[in-house]
PDB file of C-alpha atoms in Angstrom:
ATOM      1  CA  MET A 868     104.163  97.722 104.552  1.00 31.00           C
ATOM      2  CA  SER A 869     107.574  99.144 103.499  1.00 33.00           C
ATOM      3  CA  LYS A 870     108.382 102.813 103.971  1.00 33.00           C
ATOM      4  CA  VAL A 871     110.703 105.275 102.444  1.00 32.00           C
ATOM      5  CA  ASN A 872     111.874 108.217 104.535  1.00 31.00           C
ATOM      6  CA  TRP A 873     114.217 110.694 102.698  1.00 30.00           C
ATOM      7  CA  ILE A 874     115.079 113.732 104.724  1.00 29.00           C
ATOM      8  CA  ASP A 875     116.191 116.801 102.833  1.00 34.00           C
ATOM      9  CA  SER A 876     117.275 119.550 105.013  1.00 31.00           C
ATOM     10  CA  GLN A 877     117.266 122.214 102.011  1.00 36.00           C
ATOM     11  CA  SER A 878     113.447 121.594 101.776  1.00 38.00           C
ATOM     12  CA  ASP A 879     110.485 122.063 103.786  1.00 40.00           C
ATOM     13  CA  ASN A 880     108.381 120.174 101.250  1.00 44.00           C
ATOM     14  CA  ASN A 881     106.216 117.654 103.049  1.00 44.00           C
ATOM     15  CA  LEU A 882     106.507 115.251 100.074  1.00 41.00           C
ATOM     16  CA  TRP A 883     109.677 113.924 101.667  1.00 41.00           C
ATOM     17  CA  GLU A 884     107.570 112.349 104.348  1.00 46.00           C
ATOM     18  CA  THR A 885     107.157 108.678 104.674  1.00 48.00           C
ATOM     19  CA  ARG A 886     104.752 107.105 102.033  1.00 61.00           C
ATOM     20  CA  PRO A 887     103.137 103.653 102.185  1.00 65.00           C
ATOM     21  CA  CYS A 888     103.629 101.121  99.372  1.00 70.00           C
ATOM     22  CA  ALA A 889     101.386  98.480  98.022  1.00 70.00           C
ATOM     23  CA  PRO A 890     101.999  95.048  99.591  1.00 73.00           C
ATOM     24  CA  GLN A 891     104.766  92.998  97.880  1.00 83.00           C
ATOM     25  CA  ALA A 892     106.231  89.460  98.516  1.00 83.00           C
ATOM     26  CA  ALA A 893     109.107  87.491  97.432  1.00 88.00           C
ATOM     27  CA  PRO A 894     111.038  84.315  98.736  1.00 89.00           C
ATOM     28  CA  PRO A 895     113.248  84.647 101.705  1.00 91.00           C
ATOM     29  CA  SER A 896     116.360  84.723  99.570  1.00 94.00           C
ATOM     30  CA  PHE A 897     115.329  88.251  98.134  1.00 95.00           C
ATOM     31  CA  LEU A 898     116.689  91.635  99.607  1.00 95.00           C
ATOM     32  CA  ARG A 899     114.897  95.016  99.531  1.00 95.00           C
ATOM     33  CA  HIS A 900     116.864  97.217  97.197  1.00 96.00           C
ATOM     34  CA  GLN A 901     116.254 100.836  97.318  1.00 96.00           C
ATOM     35  CA  PHE A 902     118.230 102.834  94.589  1.00 97.00           C
ATOM     36  CA  ARG A 903     118.402 106.640  94.907  1.00 97.00           C
ATOM     37  CA  HIS A 904     119.815 109.001  92.335  1.00 97.00           C
ATOM     38  CA  SER A 905     119.577 112.741  91.736  1.00 98.00           C
ATOM     39  CA  TRP A 906     120.680 115.186  88.932  1.00 98.00           C
ATOM     40  CA  THR A 907     120.217 118.691  87.909  1.00 97.00           C
ATOM     41  CA  VAL A 908     118.744 119.758  84.458  1.00 97.00           C
ATOM     42  CA  ASP A 909     119.061 123.091  83.037  1.00 96.00           C
ATOM     43  CA  ALA A 910     115.579 123.738  82.502  1.00 96.00           C
ATOM     44  CA  PRO A 911     112.543 124.967  84.496  1.00 97.00           C
ATOM     45  CA  VAL A 912     110.577 122.666  86.793  1.00 97.00           C
ATOM     46  CA  GLU A 913     107.459 122.877  84.415  1.00 97.00           C
ATOM     47  CA  THR A 914     109.470 121.825  81.393  1.00 97.00           C
ATOM     48  CA  VAL A 915     111.129 118.833  83.192  1.00 97.00           C
ATOM     49  CA  TRP A 916     107.738 117.846  84.646  1.00 97.00           C
ATOM     50  CA  SER A 917     106.008 118.115  81.255  1.00 96.00           C
ATOM     51  CA  TRP A 918     108.838 115.734  79.628  1.00 96.00           C
ATOM     52  CA  LEU A 919     108.747 113.328  82.550  1.00 96.00           C
ATOM     53  CA  ASN A 920     104.964 113.063  82.320  1.00 95.00           C
ATOM     54  CA  ASP A 921     104.544 112.906  78.522  1.00 94.00           C
ATOM     55  CA  PRO A 922     103.781 109.369  77.297  1.00 92.00           C
ATOM     56  CA  ASP A 923     105.805 110.072  74.127  1.00 92.00           C
ATOM     57  CA  THR A 924     108.949 110.351  76.364  1.00 91.00           C
ATOM     58  CA  PHE A 925     108.549 106.662  76.941  1.00 90.00           C
ATOM     59  CA  THR A 926     106.875 105.348  73.643  1.00 91.00           C
ATOM     60  CA  SER A 927     108.718 107.377  71.075  1.00 89.00           C
ATOM     61  CA  GLY A 928     111.758 105.457  69.640  1.00 82.00           C
ATOM     62  CA  GLN A 929     110.794 102.145  71.453  1.00 86.00           C
ATOM     63  CA  VAL A 930     113.090  99.382  70.217  1.00 88.00           C
ATOM     64  CA  PRO A 931     111.135  96.285  69.375  1.00 92.00           C
ATOM     65  CA  PRO A 932     110.213  94.018  70.821  1.00 95.00           C
ATOM     66  CA  TYR A 933     110.043  96.325  73.939  1.00 95.00           C
ATOM     67  CA  ARG A 934     106.973  98.496  74.528  1.00 95.00           C
ATOM     68  CA  VAL A 935     105.579 100.858  77.053  1.00 94.00           C
ATOM     69  CA  GLU A 936     101.744 101.007  77.306  1.00 94.00           C
ATOM     70  CA  PHE A 937      99.432 103.240  78.925  1.00 93.00           C
ATOM     71  CA  ALA A 938      95.851 102.314  79.694  1.00 91.00           C
ATOM     72  CA  SER A 939      92.929 103.152  82.126  1.00 86.00           C
ATOM     73  CA  ALA A 940      90.605 100.629  83.631  1.00 78.00           C
ATOM     74  CA  ASP A 941      88.207 103.548  84.451  1.00 79.00           C
ATOM     75  CA  ILE A 942      86.643 105.554  81.549  1.00 82.00           C
ATOM     76  CA  ASP A 943      86.874 108.650  83.511  1.00 80.00           C
ATOM     77  CA  VAL A 944      90.708 108.453  83.888  1.00 74.00           C
ATOM     78  CA  PRO A 945      92.533 109.276  80.661  1.00 76.00           C
ATOM     79  CA  ARG A 946      95.278 107.065  79.475  1.00 80.00           C
ATOM     80  CA  GLY A 947      98.645 108.421  80.371  1.00 87.00           C
ATOM     81  CA  PHE A 948     100.121 109.726  83.591  1.00 91.00           C
ATOM     82  CA  GLN A 949      97.130 110.256  85.716  1.00 90.00           C
ATOM     83  CA  VAL A 950      96.156 108.804  89.142  1.00 91.00           C
ATOM     84  CA  GLY A 951      94.614 105.494  88.687  1.00 88.00           C
ATOM     85  CA  GLY A 952      96.150 105.155  85.177  1.00 90.00           C
ATOM     86  CA  LEU A 953      97.940 101.855  84.426  1.00 92.00           C
ATOM     87  CA  ASN A 954     101.512 101.585  83.067  1.00 94.00           C
ATOM     88  CA  MET A 955     103.175  98.489  81.581  1.00 96.00           C
ATOM     89  CA  HIS A 956     106.876  98.188  80.226  1.00 96.00           C
ATOM     90  CA  HIS A 957     107.178  94.757  78.581  1.00 97.00           C
ATOM     91  CA  GLY A 958     109.302  92.862  76.327  1.00 96.00           C
ATOM     92  CA  PRO A 959     111.671  89.755  76.671  1.00 97.00           C
ATOM     93  CA  GLY A 960     112.776  89.441  80.230  1.00 97.00           C
ATOM     94  CA  LEU A 961     110.574  92.454  81.332  1.00 97.00           C
ATOM     95  CA  LEU A 962     107.219  92.884  82.538  1.00 98.00           C
ATOM     96  CA  ALA A 963     106.788  95.897  84.908  1.00 97.00           C
ATOM     97  CA  SER A 964     103.159  96.797  85.223  1.00 96.00           C
ATOM     98  CA  GLY A 965     101.645  99.103  87.836  1.00 96.00           C
ATOM     99  CA  THR A 966      99.359 102.077  88.600  1.00 93.00           C
ATOM    100  CA  LEU A 967     100.041 105.535  89.352  1.00 93.00           C
ATOM    101  CA  VAL A 968      98.885 106.213  92.977  1.00 94.00           C
ATOM    102  CA  GLU A 969      99.756 109.731  93.433  1.00 95.00           C
ATOM    103  CA  LEU A 970     100.656 112.839  91.260  1.00 95.00           C
ATOM    104  CA  VAL A 971     101.387 116.220  92.580  1.00 96.00           C
ATOM    105  CA  GLU A 972     101.750 118.743  89.617  1.00 96.00           C
ATOM    106  CA  ASN A 973     105.344 119.876  89.060  1.00 97.00           C
ATOM    107  CA  SER A 974     106.506 117.918  92.072  1.00 97.00           C
ATOM    108  CA  TYR A 975     105.930 114.353  92.681  1.00 97.00           C
ATOM    109  CA  ARG A 976     104.897 110.990  90.984  1.00 97.00           C
ATOM    110  CA  ASP A 977     104.549 107.657  92.748  1.00 97.00           C
ATOM    111  CA  LEU A 978     104.043 104.472  90.472  1.00 96.00           C
ATOM    112  CA  GLN A 979     103.621 101.251  92.362  1.00 96.00           C
ATOM    113  CA  TYR A 980     104.144  97.896  90.639  1.00 96.00           C
ATOM    114  CA  PHE A 981     101.901  95.017  90.827  1.00 96.00           C
ATOM    115  CA  TYR A 982     102.882  91.714  92.398  1.00 94.00           C
ATOM    116  CA  GLY A 983     104.283  89.610  89.523  1.00 94.00           C
ATOM    117  CA  SER A 984     106.271  92.278  87.825  1.00 97.00           C
ATOM    118  CA  TYR A 985     109.721  91.361  87.066  1.00 97.00           C
ATOM    119  CA  ILE A 986     113.038  92.484  85.357  1.00 98.00           C
ATOM    120  CA  LEU A 987     115.285  89.886  83.723  1.00 97.00           C
ATOM    121  CA  SER A 988     113.449  86.962  85.583  1.00 97.00           C
ATOM    122  CA  VAL A 989     110.760  86.863  88.402  1.00 95.00           C
ATOM    123  CA  ARG A 990     113.553  84.858  90.104  1.00 95.00           C
ATOM    124  CA  LEU A 991     115.817  87.807  90.009  1.00 97.00           C
ATOM    125  CA  VAL A 992     114.343  91.237  90.198  1.00 98.00           C
ATOM    126  CA  ARG A 993     110.909  92.383  91.092  1.00 97.00           C
ATOM    127  CA  PRO A 994     110.063  96.115  90.899  1.00 97.00           C
ATOM    128  CA  THR A 995     107.765  97.426  93.704  1.00 96.00           C
ATOM    129  CA  ARG A 996     107.886 101.226  93.206  1.00 96.00           C
ATOM    130  CA  LEU A 997     109.273 104.204  91.168  1.00 97.00           C
ATOM    131  CA  GLN A 998     108.977 107.704  92.606  1.00 97.00           C
ATOM    132  CA  PHE A 999     110.097 110.935  91.024  1.00 98.00           C
ATOM    133  CA  TRP A1000     110.448 114.346  92.632  1.00 98.00           C
ATOM    134  CA  VAL A1001     111.399 117.572  90.892  1.00 98.00           C
ATOM    135  CA  GLU A1002     112.128 121.035  92.546  1.00 98.00           C
ATOM    136  CA  PRO A1003     113.778 124.246  91.652  1.00 98.00           C
ATOM    137  CA  LYS A1004     117.392 124.279  91.983  1.00 97.00           C
ATOM    138  CA  GLY A1005     119.149 127.675  90.856  1.00 95.00           C
ATOM    139  CA  ALA A1006     118.053 128.242  87.333  1.00 93.00           C
ATOM    140  CA  GLY A1007     117.383 124.668  86.713  1.00 96.00           C
ATOM    141  CA  THR A1008     115.704 121.769  88.100  1.00 98.00           C
ATOM    142  CA  LEU A1009     116.599 119.017  90.717  1.00 98.00           C
ATOM    143  CA  VAL A1010     115.357 115.484  89.805  1.00 98.00           C
ATOM    144  CA  ARG A1011     115.366 112.761  92.365  1.00 98.00           C
ATOM    145  CA  VAL A1012     114.325 109.202  91.606  1.00 98.00           C
ATOM    146  CA  HIS A1013     113.625 106.261  94.037  1.00 98.00           C
ATOM    147  CA  PHE A1014     113.534 102.833  92.473  1.00 97.00           C
ATOM    148  CA  ASP A1015     112.541 100.121  94.835  1.00 96.00           C
ATOM    149  CA  THR A1016     112.785  96.441  94.106  1.00 97.00           C
ATOM    150  CA  LEU A1017     113.020  93.075  95.592  1.00 96.00           C
ATOM    151  CA  VAL A1018     116.292  91.316  94.366  1.00 97.00           C
ATOM    152  CA  GLN A1019     117.846  87.813  94.689  1.00 97.00           C
ATOM    153  CA  GLY A1020     120.489  88.119  97.514  1.00 96.00           C
ATOM    154  CA  TRP A1021     123.558  87.063  95.280  1.00 97.00           C
ATOM    155  CA  PHE A1022     122.428  89.504  92.454  1.00 98.00           C
ATOM    156  CA  ASP A1023     122.143  92.445  94.559  1.00 96.00           C
ATOM    157  CA  LEU A1024     125.440  94.065  93.756  1.00 97.00           C
ATOM    158  CA  VAL A1025     125.070  93.297  89.873  1.00 98.00           C
ATOM    159  CA  TRP A1026     121.545  94.960  90.107  1.00 98.00           C
ATOM    160  CA  ASP A1027     123.041  97.911  91.849  1.00 97.00           C
ATOM    161  CA  VAL A1028     125.441  98.415  89.004  1.00 98.00           C
ATOM    162  CA  GLY A1029     122.788  98.063  86.580  1.00 98.00           C
ATOM    163  CA  CYS A1030     120.631 100.683  88.279  1.00 98.00           C
ATOM    164  CA  LYS A1031     123.561 103.063  88.310  1.00 98.00           C
ATOM    165  CA  SER A1032     124.077 102.663  84.681  1.00 98.00           C
ATOM    166  CA  PHE A1033     120.433 102.766  83.549  1.00 97.00           C
ATOM    167  CA  TRP A1034     119.489 105.914  85.676  1.00 98.00           C
ATOM    168  CA  TRP A1035     122.739 107.784  84.562  1.00 98.00           C
ATOM    169  CA  MET A1036     121.764 107.086  81.044  1.00 97.00           C
ATOM    170  CA  PHE A1037     118.150 107.997  81.723  1.00 96.00           C
ATOM    171  CA  SER A1038     119.518 111.481  83.173  1.00 97.00           C
ATOM    172  CA  TYR A1039     121.539 111.947  80.113  1.00 97.00           C
ATOM    173  CA  TRP A1040     118.542 111.197  77.645  1.00 94.00           C
ATOM    174  CA  MET A1041     116.573 113.800  79.783  1.00 96.00           C
ATOM    175  CA  ARG A1042     119.078 116.409  79.571  1.00 96.00           C
ATOM    176  CA  LYS A1043     119.663 115.950  75.819  1.00 95.00           C
ATOM    177  CA  ALA A1044     115.912 115.729  75.018  1.00 94.00           C
ATOM    178  CA  LEU A1045     115.267 119.030  76.901  1.00 95.00           C
ATOM    179  CA  GLN A1046     118.149 120.648  75.166  1.00 91.00           C
ATOM    180  CA  SER A1047     116.763 119.508  71.811  1.00 87.00           C
ATOM    181  CA  GLY A1048     113.005 120.246  72.729  1.00 73.00           C
ATOM    182  CA  ARG A1049     111.977 116.696  71.803  1.00 63.00           C
ATOM    183  CA  PRO A1050     111.444 113.389  73.554  1.00 53.00           C
ATOM    184  CA  ARG A1051     114.353 110.759  73.632  1.00 52.00           C
TER     185      ARG A1051
END
């Protein structure tokens, strides 16, 4: 079981505690990669949270053949960002499917990926977990993302650059969307 422990001296929020992760496995040549990024948005927590948990944020303007799907194996769990809900990003070189295991309104979301998920190739990058935290910061909102993957050792630095680029772009899309009042 892997653990993430993020200590934030500015917050007494117990959501920063260690959280268990679904079991994952990879060949011995893979490394555990933990990418961390944070940014601020000039919008209230509720607005940021709503954007981050709106399926349209991820499905509007999708570039074919890539898609994001939301489903539920339980008729009592609505499709979308609900605990127990299923989520899948797919397209050439991408299959990242998982389930939302925890959701704390206006605060925290934990998506854990299933064994067999991959980015680029199952032999290069295997996503394991994606966590978001939001909290008030001044007149805006601080957003933190933790993206955990298993990465082929020789690809680790390339993957780190890719993560930095993607999550910088994601934060840019979020800011622009919230300024304009619509999804990406």
